[in-house]
Structure formats: structure tokens, C-alpha cells
mmCIF file of C-alpha atoms in Angstrom:
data_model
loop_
_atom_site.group_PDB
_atom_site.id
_atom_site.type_symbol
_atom_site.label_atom_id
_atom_site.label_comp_id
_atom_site.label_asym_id
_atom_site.label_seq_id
_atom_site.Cartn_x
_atom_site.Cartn_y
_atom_site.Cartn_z
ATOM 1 C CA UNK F 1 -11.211 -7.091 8.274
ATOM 2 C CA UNK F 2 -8.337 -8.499 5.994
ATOM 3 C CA UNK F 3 -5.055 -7.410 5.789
ATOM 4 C CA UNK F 4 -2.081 -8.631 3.761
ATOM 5 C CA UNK F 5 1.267 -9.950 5.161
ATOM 6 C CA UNK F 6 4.414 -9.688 3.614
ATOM 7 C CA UNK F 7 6.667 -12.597 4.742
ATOM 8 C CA UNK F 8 10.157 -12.957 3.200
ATOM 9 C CA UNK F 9 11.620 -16.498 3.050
ATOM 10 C CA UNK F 10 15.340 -17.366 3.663
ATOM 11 C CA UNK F 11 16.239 -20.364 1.030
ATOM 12 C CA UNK F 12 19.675 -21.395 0.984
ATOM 13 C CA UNK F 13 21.446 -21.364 -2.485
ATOM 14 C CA UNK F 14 19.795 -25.064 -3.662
ATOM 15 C CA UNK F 15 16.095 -24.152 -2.429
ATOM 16 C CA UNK F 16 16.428 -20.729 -4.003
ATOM 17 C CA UNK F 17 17.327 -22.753 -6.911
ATOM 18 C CA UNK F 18 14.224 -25.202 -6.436
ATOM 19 C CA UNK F 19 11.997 -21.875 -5.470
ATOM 20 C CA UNK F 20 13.182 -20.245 -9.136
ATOM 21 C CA UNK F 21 12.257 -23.228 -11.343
ATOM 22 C CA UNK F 22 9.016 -24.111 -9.812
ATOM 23 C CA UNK F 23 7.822 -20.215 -10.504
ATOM 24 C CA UNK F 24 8.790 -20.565 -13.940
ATOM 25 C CA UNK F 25 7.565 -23.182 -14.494
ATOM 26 C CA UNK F 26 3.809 -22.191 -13.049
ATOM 27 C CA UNK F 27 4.141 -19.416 -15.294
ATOM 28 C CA UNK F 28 4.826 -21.363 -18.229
ATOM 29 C CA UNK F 29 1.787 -23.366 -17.474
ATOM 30 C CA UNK F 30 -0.101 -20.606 -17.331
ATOM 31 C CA UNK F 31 1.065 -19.106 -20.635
ATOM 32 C CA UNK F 32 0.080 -22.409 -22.233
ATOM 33 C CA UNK F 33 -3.912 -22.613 -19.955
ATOM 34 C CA UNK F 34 -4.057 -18.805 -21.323
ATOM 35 C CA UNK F 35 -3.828 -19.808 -25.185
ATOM 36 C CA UNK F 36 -5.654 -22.697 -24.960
ATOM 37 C CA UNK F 37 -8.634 -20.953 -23.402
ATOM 38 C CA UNK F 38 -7.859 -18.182 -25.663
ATOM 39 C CA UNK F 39 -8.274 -19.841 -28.971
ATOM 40 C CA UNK F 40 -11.063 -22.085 -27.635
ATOM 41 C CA UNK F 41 -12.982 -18.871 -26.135
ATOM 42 C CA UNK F 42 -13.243 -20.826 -22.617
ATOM 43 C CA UNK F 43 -12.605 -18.653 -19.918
ATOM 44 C CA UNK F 44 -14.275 -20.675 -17.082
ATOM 45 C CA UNK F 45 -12.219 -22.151 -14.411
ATOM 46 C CA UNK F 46 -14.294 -25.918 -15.348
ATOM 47 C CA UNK F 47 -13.783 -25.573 -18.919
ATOM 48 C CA UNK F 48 -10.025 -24.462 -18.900
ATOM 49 C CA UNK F 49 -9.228 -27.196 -16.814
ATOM 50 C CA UNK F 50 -10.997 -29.990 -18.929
ATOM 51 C CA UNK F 51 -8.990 -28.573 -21.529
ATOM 52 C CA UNK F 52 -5.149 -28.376 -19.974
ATOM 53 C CA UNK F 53 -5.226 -30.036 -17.016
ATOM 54 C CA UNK F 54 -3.274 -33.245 -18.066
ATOM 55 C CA UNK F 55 -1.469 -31.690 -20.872
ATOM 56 C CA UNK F 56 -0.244 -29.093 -17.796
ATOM 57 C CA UNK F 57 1.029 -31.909 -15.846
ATOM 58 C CA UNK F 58 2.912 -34.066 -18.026
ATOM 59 C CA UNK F 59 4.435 -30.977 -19.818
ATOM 60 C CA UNK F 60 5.368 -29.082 -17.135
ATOM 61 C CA UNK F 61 5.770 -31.376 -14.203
ATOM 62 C CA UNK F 62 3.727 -30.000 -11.879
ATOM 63 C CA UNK F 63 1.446 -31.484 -8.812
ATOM 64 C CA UNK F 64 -2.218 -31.889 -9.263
ATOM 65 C CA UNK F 65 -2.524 -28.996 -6.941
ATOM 66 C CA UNK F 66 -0.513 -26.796 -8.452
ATOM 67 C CA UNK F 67 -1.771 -26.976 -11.786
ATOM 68 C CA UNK F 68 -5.211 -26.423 -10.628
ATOM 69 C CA UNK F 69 -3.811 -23.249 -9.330
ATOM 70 C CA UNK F 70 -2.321 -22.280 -12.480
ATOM 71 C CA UNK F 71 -5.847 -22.817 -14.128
ATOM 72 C CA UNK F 72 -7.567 -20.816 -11.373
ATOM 73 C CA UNK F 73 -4.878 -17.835 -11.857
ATOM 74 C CA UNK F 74 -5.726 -17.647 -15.579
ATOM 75 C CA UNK F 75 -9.481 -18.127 -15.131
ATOM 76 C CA UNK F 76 -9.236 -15.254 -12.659
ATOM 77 C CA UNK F 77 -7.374 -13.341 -14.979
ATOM 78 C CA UNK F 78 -9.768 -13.929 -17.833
ATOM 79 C CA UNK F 79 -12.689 -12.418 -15.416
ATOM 80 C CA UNK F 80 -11.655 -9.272 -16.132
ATOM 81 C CA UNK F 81 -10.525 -8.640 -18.918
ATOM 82 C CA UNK F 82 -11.240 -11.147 -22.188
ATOM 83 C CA UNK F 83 -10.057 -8.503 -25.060
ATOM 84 C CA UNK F 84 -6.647 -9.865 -25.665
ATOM 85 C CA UNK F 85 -5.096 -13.078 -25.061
ATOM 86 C CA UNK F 86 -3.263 -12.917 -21.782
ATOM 87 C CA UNK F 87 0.632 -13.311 -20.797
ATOM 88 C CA UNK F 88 2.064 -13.670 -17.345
ATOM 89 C CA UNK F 89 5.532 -13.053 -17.095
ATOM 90 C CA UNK F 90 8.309 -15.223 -16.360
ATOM 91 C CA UNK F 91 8.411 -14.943 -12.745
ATOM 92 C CA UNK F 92 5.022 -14.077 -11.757
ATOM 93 C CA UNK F 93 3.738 -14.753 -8.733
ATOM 94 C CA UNK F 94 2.445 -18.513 -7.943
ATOM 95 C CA UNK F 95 -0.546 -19.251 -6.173
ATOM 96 C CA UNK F 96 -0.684 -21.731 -2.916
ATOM 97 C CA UNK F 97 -2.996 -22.700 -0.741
ATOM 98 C CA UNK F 98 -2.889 -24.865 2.774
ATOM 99 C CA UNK F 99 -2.377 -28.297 0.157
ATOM 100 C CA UNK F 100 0.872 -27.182 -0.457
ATOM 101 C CA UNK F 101 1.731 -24.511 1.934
ATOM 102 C CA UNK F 102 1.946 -24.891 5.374
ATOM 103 C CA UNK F 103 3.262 -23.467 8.456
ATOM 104 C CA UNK F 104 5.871 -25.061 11.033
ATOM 105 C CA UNK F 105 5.793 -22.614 13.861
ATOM 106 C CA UNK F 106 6.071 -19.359 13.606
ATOM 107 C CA UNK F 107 9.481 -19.511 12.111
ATOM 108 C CA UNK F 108 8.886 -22.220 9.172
ATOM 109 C CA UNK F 109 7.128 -23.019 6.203
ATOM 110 C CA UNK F 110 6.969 -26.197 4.594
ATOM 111 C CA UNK F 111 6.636 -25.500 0.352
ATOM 112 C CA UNK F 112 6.197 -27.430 -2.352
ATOM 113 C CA UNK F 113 8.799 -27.454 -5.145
ATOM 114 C CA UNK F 114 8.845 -29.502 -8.260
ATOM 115 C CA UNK F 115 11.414 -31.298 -6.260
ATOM 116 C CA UNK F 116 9.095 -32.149 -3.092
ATOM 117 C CA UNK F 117 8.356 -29.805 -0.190
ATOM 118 C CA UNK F 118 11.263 -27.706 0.908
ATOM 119 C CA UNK F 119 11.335 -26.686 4.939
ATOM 120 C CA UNK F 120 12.274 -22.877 4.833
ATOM 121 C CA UNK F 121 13.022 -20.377 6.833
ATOM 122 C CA UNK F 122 10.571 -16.728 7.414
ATOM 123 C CA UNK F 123 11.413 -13.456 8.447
ATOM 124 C CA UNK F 124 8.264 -10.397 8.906
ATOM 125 C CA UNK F 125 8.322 -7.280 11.202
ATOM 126 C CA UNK F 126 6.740 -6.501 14.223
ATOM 127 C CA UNK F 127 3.550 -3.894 12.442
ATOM 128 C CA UNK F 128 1.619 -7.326 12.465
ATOM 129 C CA UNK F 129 1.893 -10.313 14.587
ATOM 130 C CA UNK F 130 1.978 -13.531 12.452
ATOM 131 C CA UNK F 131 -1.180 -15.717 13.907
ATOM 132 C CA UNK F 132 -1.207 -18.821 11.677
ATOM 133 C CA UNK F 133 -5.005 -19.324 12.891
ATOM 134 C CA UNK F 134 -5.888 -16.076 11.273
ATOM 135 C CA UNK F 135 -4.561 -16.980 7.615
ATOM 136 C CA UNK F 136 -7.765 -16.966 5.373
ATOM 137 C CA UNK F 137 -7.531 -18.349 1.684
ATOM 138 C CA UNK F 138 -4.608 -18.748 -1.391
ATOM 139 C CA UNK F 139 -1.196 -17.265 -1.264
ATOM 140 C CA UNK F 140 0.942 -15.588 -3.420
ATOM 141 C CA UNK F 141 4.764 -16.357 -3.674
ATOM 142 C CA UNK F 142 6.308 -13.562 -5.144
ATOM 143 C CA UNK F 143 10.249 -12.624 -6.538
ATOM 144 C CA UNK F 144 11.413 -8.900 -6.003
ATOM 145 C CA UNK F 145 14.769 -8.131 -6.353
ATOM 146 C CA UNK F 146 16.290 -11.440 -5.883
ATOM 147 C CA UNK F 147 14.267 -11.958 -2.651
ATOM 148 C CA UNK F 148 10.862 -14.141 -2.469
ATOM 149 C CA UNK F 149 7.921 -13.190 -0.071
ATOM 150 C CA UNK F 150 4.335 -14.499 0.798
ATOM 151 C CA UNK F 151 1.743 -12.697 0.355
ATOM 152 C CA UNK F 152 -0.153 -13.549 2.994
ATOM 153 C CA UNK F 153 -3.862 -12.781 3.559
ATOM 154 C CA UNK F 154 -5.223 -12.269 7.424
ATOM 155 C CA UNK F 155 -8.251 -11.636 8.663
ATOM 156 C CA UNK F 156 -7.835 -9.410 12.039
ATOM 157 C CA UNK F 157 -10.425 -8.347 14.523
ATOM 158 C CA UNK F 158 -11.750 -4.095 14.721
ATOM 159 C CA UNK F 159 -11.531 -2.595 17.997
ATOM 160 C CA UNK F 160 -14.940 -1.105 19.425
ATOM 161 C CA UNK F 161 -15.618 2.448 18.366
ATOM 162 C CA UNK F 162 -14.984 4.852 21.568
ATOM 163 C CA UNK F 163 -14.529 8.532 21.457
ATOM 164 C CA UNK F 164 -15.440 11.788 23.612
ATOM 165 C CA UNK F 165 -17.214 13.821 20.574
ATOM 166 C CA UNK F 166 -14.081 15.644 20.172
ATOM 167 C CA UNK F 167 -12.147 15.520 16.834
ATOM 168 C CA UNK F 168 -8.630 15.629 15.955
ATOM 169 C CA UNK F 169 -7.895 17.710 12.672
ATOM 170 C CA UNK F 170 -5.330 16.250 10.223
ATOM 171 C CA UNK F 171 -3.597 18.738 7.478
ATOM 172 C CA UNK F 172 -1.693 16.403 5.315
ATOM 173 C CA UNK F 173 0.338 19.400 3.400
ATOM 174 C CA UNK F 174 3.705 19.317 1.399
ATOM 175 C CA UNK F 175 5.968 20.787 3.122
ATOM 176 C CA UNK F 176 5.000 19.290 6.620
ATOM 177 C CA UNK F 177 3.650 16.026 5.858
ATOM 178 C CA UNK F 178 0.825 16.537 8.511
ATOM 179 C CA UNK F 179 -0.244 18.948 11.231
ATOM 180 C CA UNK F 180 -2.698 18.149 13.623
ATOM 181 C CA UNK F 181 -5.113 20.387 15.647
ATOM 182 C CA UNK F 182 -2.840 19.502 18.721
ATOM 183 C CA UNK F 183 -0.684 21.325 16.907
ATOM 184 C CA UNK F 184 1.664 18.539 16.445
ATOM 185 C CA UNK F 185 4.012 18.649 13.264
ATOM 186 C CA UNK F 186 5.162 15.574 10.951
ATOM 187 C CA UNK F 187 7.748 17.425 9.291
ATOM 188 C CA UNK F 188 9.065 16.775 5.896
ATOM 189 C CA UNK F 189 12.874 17.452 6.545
ATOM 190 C CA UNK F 190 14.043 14.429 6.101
ATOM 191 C CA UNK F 191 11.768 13.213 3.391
ATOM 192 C CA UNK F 192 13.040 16.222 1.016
ATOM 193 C CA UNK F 193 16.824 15.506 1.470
ATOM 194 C CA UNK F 194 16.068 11.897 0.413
ATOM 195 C CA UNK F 195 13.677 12.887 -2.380
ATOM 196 C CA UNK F 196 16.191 15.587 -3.324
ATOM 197 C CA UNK F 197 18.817 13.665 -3.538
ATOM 198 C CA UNK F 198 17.034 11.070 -5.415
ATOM 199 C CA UNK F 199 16.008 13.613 -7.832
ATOM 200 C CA UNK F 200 19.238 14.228 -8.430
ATOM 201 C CA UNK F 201 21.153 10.856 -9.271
ATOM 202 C CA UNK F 202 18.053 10.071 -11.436
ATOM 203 C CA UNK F 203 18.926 13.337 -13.393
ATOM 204 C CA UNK F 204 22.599 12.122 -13.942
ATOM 205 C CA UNK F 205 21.243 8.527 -14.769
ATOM 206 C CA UNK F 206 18.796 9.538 -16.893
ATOM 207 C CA UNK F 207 21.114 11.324 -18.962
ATOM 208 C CA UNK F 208 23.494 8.959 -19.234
ATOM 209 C CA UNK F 209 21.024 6.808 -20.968
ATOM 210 C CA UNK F 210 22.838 3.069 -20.862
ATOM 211 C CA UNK F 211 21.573 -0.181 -19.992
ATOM 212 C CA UNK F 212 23.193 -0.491 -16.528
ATOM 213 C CA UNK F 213 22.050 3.055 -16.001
ATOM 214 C CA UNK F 214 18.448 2.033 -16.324
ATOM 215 C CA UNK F 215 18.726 -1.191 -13.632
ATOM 216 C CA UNK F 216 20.293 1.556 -11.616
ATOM 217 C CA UNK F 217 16.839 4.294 -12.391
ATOM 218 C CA UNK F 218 14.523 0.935 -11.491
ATOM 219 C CA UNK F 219 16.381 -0.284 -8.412
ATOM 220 C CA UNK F 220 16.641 3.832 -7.001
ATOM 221 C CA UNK F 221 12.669 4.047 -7.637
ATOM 222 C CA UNK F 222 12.026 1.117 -5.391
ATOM 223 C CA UNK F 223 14.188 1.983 -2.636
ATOM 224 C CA UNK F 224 12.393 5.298 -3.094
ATOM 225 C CA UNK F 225 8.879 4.200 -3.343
ATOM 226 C CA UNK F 226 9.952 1.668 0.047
ATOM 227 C CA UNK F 227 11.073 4.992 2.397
ATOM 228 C CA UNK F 228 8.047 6.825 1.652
ATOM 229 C CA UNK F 229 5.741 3.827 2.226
ATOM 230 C CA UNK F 230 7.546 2.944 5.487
ATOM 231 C CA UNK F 231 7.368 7.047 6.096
ATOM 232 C CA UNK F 232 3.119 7.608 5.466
ATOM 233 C CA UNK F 233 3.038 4.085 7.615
ATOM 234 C CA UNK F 234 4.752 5.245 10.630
ATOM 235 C CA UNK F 235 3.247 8.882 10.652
ATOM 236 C CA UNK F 236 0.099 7.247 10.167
ATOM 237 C CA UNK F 237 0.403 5.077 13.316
ATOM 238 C CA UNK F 238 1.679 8.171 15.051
ATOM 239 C CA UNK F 239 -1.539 9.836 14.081
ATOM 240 C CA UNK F 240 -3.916 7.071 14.994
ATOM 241 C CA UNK F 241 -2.442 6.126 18.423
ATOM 242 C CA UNK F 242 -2.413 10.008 19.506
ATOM 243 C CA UNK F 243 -6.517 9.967 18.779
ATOM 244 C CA UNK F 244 -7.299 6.252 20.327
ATOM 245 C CA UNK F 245 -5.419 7.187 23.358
ATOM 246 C CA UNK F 246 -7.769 10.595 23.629
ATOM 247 C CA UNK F 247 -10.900 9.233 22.557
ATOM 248 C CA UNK F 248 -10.818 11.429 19.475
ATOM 249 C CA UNK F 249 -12.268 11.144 16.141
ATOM 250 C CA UNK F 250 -9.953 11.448 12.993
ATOM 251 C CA UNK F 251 -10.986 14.060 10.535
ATOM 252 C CA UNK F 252 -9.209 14.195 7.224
ATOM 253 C CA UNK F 253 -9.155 16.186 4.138
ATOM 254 C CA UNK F 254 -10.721 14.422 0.516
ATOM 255 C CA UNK F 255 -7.880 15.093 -1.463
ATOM 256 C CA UNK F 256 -8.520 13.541 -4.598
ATOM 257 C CA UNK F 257 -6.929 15.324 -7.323
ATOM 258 C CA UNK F 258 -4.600 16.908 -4.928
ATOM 259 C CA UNK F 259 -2.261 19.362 -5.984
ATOM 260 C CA UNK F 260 0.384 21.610 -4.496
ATOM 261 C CA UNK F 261 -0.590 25.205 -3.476
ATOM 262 C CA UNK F 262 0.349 28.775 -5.278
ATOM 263 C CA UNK F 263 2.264 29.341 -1.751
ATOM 264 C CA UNK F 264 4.644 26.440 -2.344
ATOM 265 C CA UNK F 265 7.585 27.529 -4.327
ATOM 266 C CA UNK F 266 7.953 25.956 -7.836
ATOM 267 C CA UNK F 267 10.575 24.164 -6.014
ATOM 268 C CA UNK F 268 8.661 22.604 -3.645
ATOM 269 C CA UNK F 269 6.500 21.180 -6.115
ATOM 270 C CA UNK F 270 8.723 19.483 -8.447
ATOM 271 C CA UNK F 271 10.421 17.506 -4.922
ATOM 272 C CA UNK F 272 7.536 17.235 -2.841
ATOM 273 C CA UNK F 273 4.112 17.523 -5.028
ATOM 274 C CA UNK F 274 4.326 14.019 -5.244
ATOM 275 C CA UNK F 275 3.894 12.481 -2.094
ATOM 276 C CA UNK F 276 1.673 9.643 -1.976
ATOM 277 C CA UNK F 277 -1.300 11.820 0.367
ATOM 278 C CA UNK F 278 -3.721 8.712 -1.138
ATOM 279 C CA UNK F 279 -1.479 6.169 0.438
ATOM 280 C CA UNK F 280 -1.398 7.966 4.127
ATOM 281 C CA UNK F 281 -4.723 8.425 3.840
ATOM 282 C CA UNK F 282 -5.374 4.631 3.060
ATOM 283 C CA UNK F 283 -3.035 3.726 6.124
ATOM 284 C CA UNK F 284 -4.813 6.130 8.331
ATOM 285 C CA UNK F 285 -8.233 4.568 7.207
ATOM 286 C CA UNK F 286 -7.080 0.995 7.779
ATOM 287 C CA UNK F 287 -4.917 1.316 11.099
ATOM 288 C CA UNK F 288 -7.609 3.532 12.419
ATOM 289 C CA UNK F 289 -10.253 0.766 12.070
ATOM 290 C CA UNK F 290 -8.521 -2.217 13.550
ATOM 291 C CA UNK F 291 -8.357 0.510 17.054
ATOM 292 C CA UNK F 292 -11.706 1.269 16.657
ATOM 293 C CA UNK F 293 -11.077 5.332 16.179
ATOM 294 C CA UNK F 294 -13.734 6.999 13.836
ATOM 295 C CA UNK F 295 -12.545 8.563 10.613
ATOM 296 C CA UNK F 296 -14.229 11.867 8.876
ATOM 297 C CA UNK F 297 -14.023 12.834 5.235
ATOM 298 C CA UNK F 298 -14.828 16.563 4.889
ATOM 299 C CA UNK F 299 -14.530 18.565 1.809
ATOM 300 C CA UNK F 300 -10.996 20.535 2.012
ATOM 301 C CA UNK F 301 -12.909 23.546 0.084
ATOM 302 C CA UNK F 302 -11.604 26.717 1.739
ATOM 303 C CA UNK F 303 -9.757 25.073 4.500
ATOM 304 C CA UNK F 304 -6.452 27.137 4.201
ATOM 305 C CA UNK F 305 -8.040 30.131 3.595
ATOM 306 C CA UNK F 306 -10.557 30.189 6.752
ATOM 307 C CA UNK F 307 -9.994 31.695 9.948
ATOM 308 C CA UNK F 308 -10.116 29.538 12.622
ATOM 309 C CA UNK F 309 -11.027 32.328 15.309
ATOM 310 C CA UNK F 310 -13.812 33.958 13.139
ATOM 311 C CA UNK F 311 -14.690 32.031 10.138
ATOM 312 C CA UNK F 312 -13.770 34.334 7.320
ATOM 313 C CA UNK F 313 -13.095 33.340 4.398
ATOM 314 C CA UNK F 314 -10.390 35.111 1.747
ATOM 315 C CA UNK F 315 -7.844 34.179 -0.159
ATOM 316 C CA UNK F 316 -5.134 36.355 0.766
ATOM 317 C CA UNK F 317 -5.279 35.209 4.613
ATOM 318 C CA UNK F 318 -2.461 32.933 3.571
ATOM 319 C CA UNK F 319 0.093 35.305 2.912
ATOM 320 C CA UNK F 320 2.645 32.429 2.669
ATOM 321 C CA UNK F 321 3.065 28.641 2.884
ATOM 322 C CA UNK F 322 3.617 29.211 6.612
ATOM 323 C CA UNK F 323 2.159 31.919 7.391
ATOM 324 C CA UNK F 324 -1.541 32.911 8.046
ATOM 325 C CA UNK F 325 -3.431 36.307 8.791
ATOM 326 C CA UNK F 326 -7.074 36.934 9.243
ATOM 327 C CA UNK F 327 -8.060 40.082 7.415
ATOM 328 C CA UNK F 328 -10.624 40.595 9.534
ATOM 329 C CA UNK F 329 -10.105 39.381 12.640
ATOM 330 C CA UNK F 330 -5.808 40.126 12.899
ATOM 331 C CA UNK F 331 -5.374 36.303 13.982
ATOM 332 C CA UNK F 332 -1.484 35.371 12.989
ATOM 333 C CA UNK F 333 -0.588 31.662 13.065
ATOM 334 C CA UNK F 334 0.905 28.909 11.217
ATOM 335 C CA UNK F 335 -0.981 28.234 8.651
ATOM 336 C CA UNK F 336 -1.258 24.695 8.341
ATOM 337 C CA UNK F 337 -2.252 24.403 12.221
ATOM 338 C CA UNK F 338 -5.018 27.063 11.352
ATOM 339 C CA UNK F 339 -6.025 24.381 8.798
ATOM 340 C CA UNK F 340 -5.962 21.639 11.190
ATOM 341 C CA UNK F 341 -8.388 23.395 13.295
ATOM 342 C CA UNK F 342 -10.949 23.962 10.846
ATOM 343 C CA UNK F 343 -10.209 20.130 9.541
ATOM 344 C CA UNK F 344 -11.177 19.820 13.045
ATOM 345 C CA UNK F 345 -14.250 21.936 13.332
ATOM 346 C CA UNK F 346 -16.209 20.476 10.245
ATOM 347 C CA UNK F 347 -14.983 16.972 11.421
ATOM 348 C CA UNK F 348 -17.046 17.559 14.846
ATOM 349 C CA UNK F 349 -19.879 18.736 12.835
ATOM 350 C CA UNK F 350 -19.840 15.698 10.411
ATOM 351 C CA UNK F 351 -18.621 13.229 13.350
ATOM 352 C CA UNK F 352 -22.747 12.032 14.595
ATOM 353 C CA UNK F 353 -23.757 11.143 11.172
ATOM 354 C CA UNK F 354 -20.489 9.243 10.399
ATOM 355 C CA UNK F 355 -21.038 7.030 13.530
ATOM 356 C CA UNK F 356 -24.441 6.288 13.057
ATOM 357 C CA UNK F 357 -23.396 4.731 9.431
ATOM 358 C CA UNK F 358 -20.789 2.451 11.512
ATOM 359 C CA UNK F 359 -23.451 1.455 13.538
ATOM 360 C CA UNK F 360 -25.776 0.197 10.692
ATOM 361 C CA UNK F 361 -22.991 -1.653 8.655
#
């Protein structure tokens, strides 16, 4: 399985510098590969290079190596799309590979500049050891926010499936984030203060309208976007690590096309409707892999409205968000736990034919 790596590098002020100029640089090579192959309708990797290659290094000063990279990032480009002629901006991301890239412990790289290789510095977390045997084909050097990062793409081994034929029901919701059959709650407490408050100072700079406003909207969407994509990550380790360490199955809802219930307030919507539900599902998928726990899709059709103690089925069993009564059957409980169950219950139905498909692949 591959994963990606995001390591930040710690330049000093001159190899920031050298860092800076080399990406533009790259780029501007690439602007000048794209028209070329543009107006000469060659869109091969072979026949852009026979036409740039030299023009690419005497122009724009770059290695051998890294103007074949430049070539192979507009030939990739091309690959998918040859409507228009293609751009790459000014500091877009340039491609190395082990040539001109390599590592010096687990603490160093060693980078090529236009001005020679540069010995720098690299900082990553803790989610994902950094095994330098395990690094598998190019990387990308990228600039965000005045910081540059690798891109860095690993190939890590999948635990064994084990599990008990028991299932552990997920309810990713909007209020709570998730609920499990365990009856376990991920609230959302914190998330809506943060969102709210968000919400907001984007009002205020939205309305304000000027320039510095603006850098002010795009840096608060990042750091927004960053929380709840460090959020759905740790919930979703949370999640996995509770079902590996009970020899569970996962089963979670398809929610494609989600979108908030009539029992959330309008409220609730606007602040939490948003929530990236396909990127914790994505990190539950992945994470859940690499520790060999099982995942089930089931269709969420009915799931809110279904009695986990008898099995009917009406609309008006959710009195609330929160709240859930059986109109048959009496049964009172929280409502997204009642979910969770029957996430469960269709996930322990589905679970034999779901492992026999991970046994064939």
C-alpha cells in the first residue's frame, strides 16, 4: 500500500533563498516545454524532450536531471488533458527523484539547487515513521505559506485481516461527529466553537472587501481546512484502534451526497453541514487497512429511522436530533447510538461476503 509523507524542511535564510529560485525556475522551464509541445502538438515525454531539452538547459540553468523532470511534469500533464495549452504557476511544485534527492539520516536531506546540493534540515510527526528504505519513486517539493515540504511517497506493509464476526457500527452524524455501537461518542463541541467562530471573522472579512482582507479569508480557510483534517485523522485512529484491539469489523455508512437531517436546526447546518464525512471516511478506509481491520459499506437507507430492538421502520421514530422512540415497540434512546446499532447489524450481515473479496484480491 502507498501512502504519502509530508516532510517540512528547515532552510536557513540563504538556502530558502537557493530553494525559491530553483522552483521558479523549474516552473519557468516548464512554461516554456508546455508551449513548445503545444504549438508543435507533441505531447510525448520523447518528443518534448527532443524538442526543449537543450534550449531548457542553457536558458534556464538547470541540471540534466532536472530538466528531464520538468519535461516529464509537462508530459504528465499533457496525459490528461490536451484541450488548452497548459500553465504551471510560479511556484509549483518541482519534481525529484533519488539523482538529486537524497537522504542523510533520518534528520537530513541533501537537495539540489541551481547553486549545487544544499544539506538541509527535516522535521515530520510521529502518525508515520520515516523509513528511508520504504521511499518508492519521484518527489514533490512543494511551497505553502512560506514553508517548503516533500511530498514523499511510501510504500507500507497491511496487517493480516483478524476479527471475531462481530461488527462495530459507525454513525458519522453532524452534531456528534461519530457514535459507535459501543456507544462511544466523538463529540462535535469543540469543532463548532472553532467553525463558529470562523464563520464569524469570515463574515466581518468578507464584508470588508480589501486586499489584505482577502490574504486574511485565504490564510483563515487553511488553518480551518488543517483542524478539521487533523480532527477526522485522530477520530479516525480512535475508531480503528478500538475495533483492531476487539477483533471487530468496521461498518460504515455510504454517504455520498450527504446532507444534514430535517432534525438538525437550520443552524446546525449552515456551521456543521459541511464537515468533510468523505475525508473521515477515506482515513478510516486507509488506517483501517494498514491494521488489517475489515471495513463494510452498507446503504444508510432508513438507518435513523429503524428500531434497533424490533426493526420498524417510520419516520417519526426520530422525534429529534437526539432523541429516538419506537412507535411500536416504546424503545427510547439516543438516536444516533440507535443508528450505530443498526450500522452494526447490516455490517454483520454484509461482513462474510466483504472478506471473501479481500481474500481473492
Amino acid at each position: 500500500m502507498l501512502l504519502t509523507l509530508k516532510v517540512k524542511l528547515n532552510p536557513d535564510r540563504e538556502q530558502r533563498n537557493k530553494l525559491l529560485t530553483t522552483m521558479e525556475k523549474f516552473n519557468e522551464a516548464c512554461n516554456y516545454a508546455s508551449e513548445i509541445a503545444w504549438h508543435n502538438k507533441k505531447f510525448g515525454k520523447t518528443g518534448i524532450q527532443k524538442l526543449t531539452y537543450y534550449d531548457i538547459r542553457q536558458k534556464f540553468a538547470l541540471s540534466a536531471q532536472l530538466a528531464v523532470r520538468a519535461i516529464g511534469k509537462v508530459a504528465e500533464s499533457y496525459s490528461n488533458d490536451r484541450k488548452t495549452m497548459h500553465k504551471f504557476e510560479k511556484r509549483g511544485a518541482v519534481v525529484y527523484d533519488q539523482r538529486v534527492l537524497s537522504f542523510k539520516g533520518n534528520d537530513m536531506v541533501s537537495i539540489l539547487t541551481l547553486d549545487g546540493r544544499e544539506k538541509i534540515g527535516i522535521s515530520y510527526g510521529d502518525f508515520r515513521p520515516l523509513d528511508k528504505n520504504r521511499i518508492r519513486g519521484q518527489t514533490d517539493l512543494i511551497y505553502e505559506e512560506g514553508n517548503f515540504y516533500l511530498m514523499l511517497v511510501m510504500e507500507v506493509g497491511e496487517n493480516e485481516v483478524r476479527y471475531n464476526d462481530d461488527v462495530l457500527g459507525v454513525d458519522l452524524g453532524v452534531v456528534n461527529i461519530a457514535t459507535t455501537s459501543d456507544n462511544e461518542v466523538y463529540k462535535g463541541t469543540k469543532a463548532d466553537e472553532i467553525r463558529e467562530r470562523y464563520t464569524s471573522l469570515k463574515s466581518r472579512l468578507q464584508s470588508a472587501g480589501t486586499w489584505s482582507a482577502k490574504k486574511h479569508l485565504r490564510k483563515l480557510s487553511k488553518k480551518e481546512r488543517r483542524f478539521k483534517r487533523d480532527l477526522n485523522h485522530r477520530v479516525a485512529k480512535q475508531l480503528v484502534e478500538r475495533a483492531k484491539d476487539t477483533f471487530r469489523a468496521i461498518a460504515l455508512e455510504n454517504l455520498n451526497g450527504f446532507r444534514p437531517e430535517a432534525t438538525v436546526t437550520k443552524a446546525q447546518r449552515d456551521r456543521l453541514g459541511k464537515w468533510a464525512f468523505s475525508e473521515l471516511t477515506r482515513f478510516i478506509l486507509y488506517k483501517a487497512k494498514l491494521e488489517g481491520v475489515p471495513v463494510v459499506i452498507i446503504n444508510p437507507m432508513y438507518t435513523s429511522q429503524q428500531c434497533s430492538e424490533c426493526g420498524y421502520i417510520d419516520k417519526n421514530n426520530r422525534q429529534k436530533q437526539s432523541n429516538f422512540k419506537c412507535k411500536r415497540c416504546g424503545h427510547r434512546e439516543n438516536a444516533d447510538y440507535n443508528a450505530s446499532k443498526n450500522i452494526a447489524h447490516r455490517g454483520a450481515v454484509s461482513l462474510p461476503n466483504v472478506l471473501r473479496l479481500a481474500s481473492i484480491s
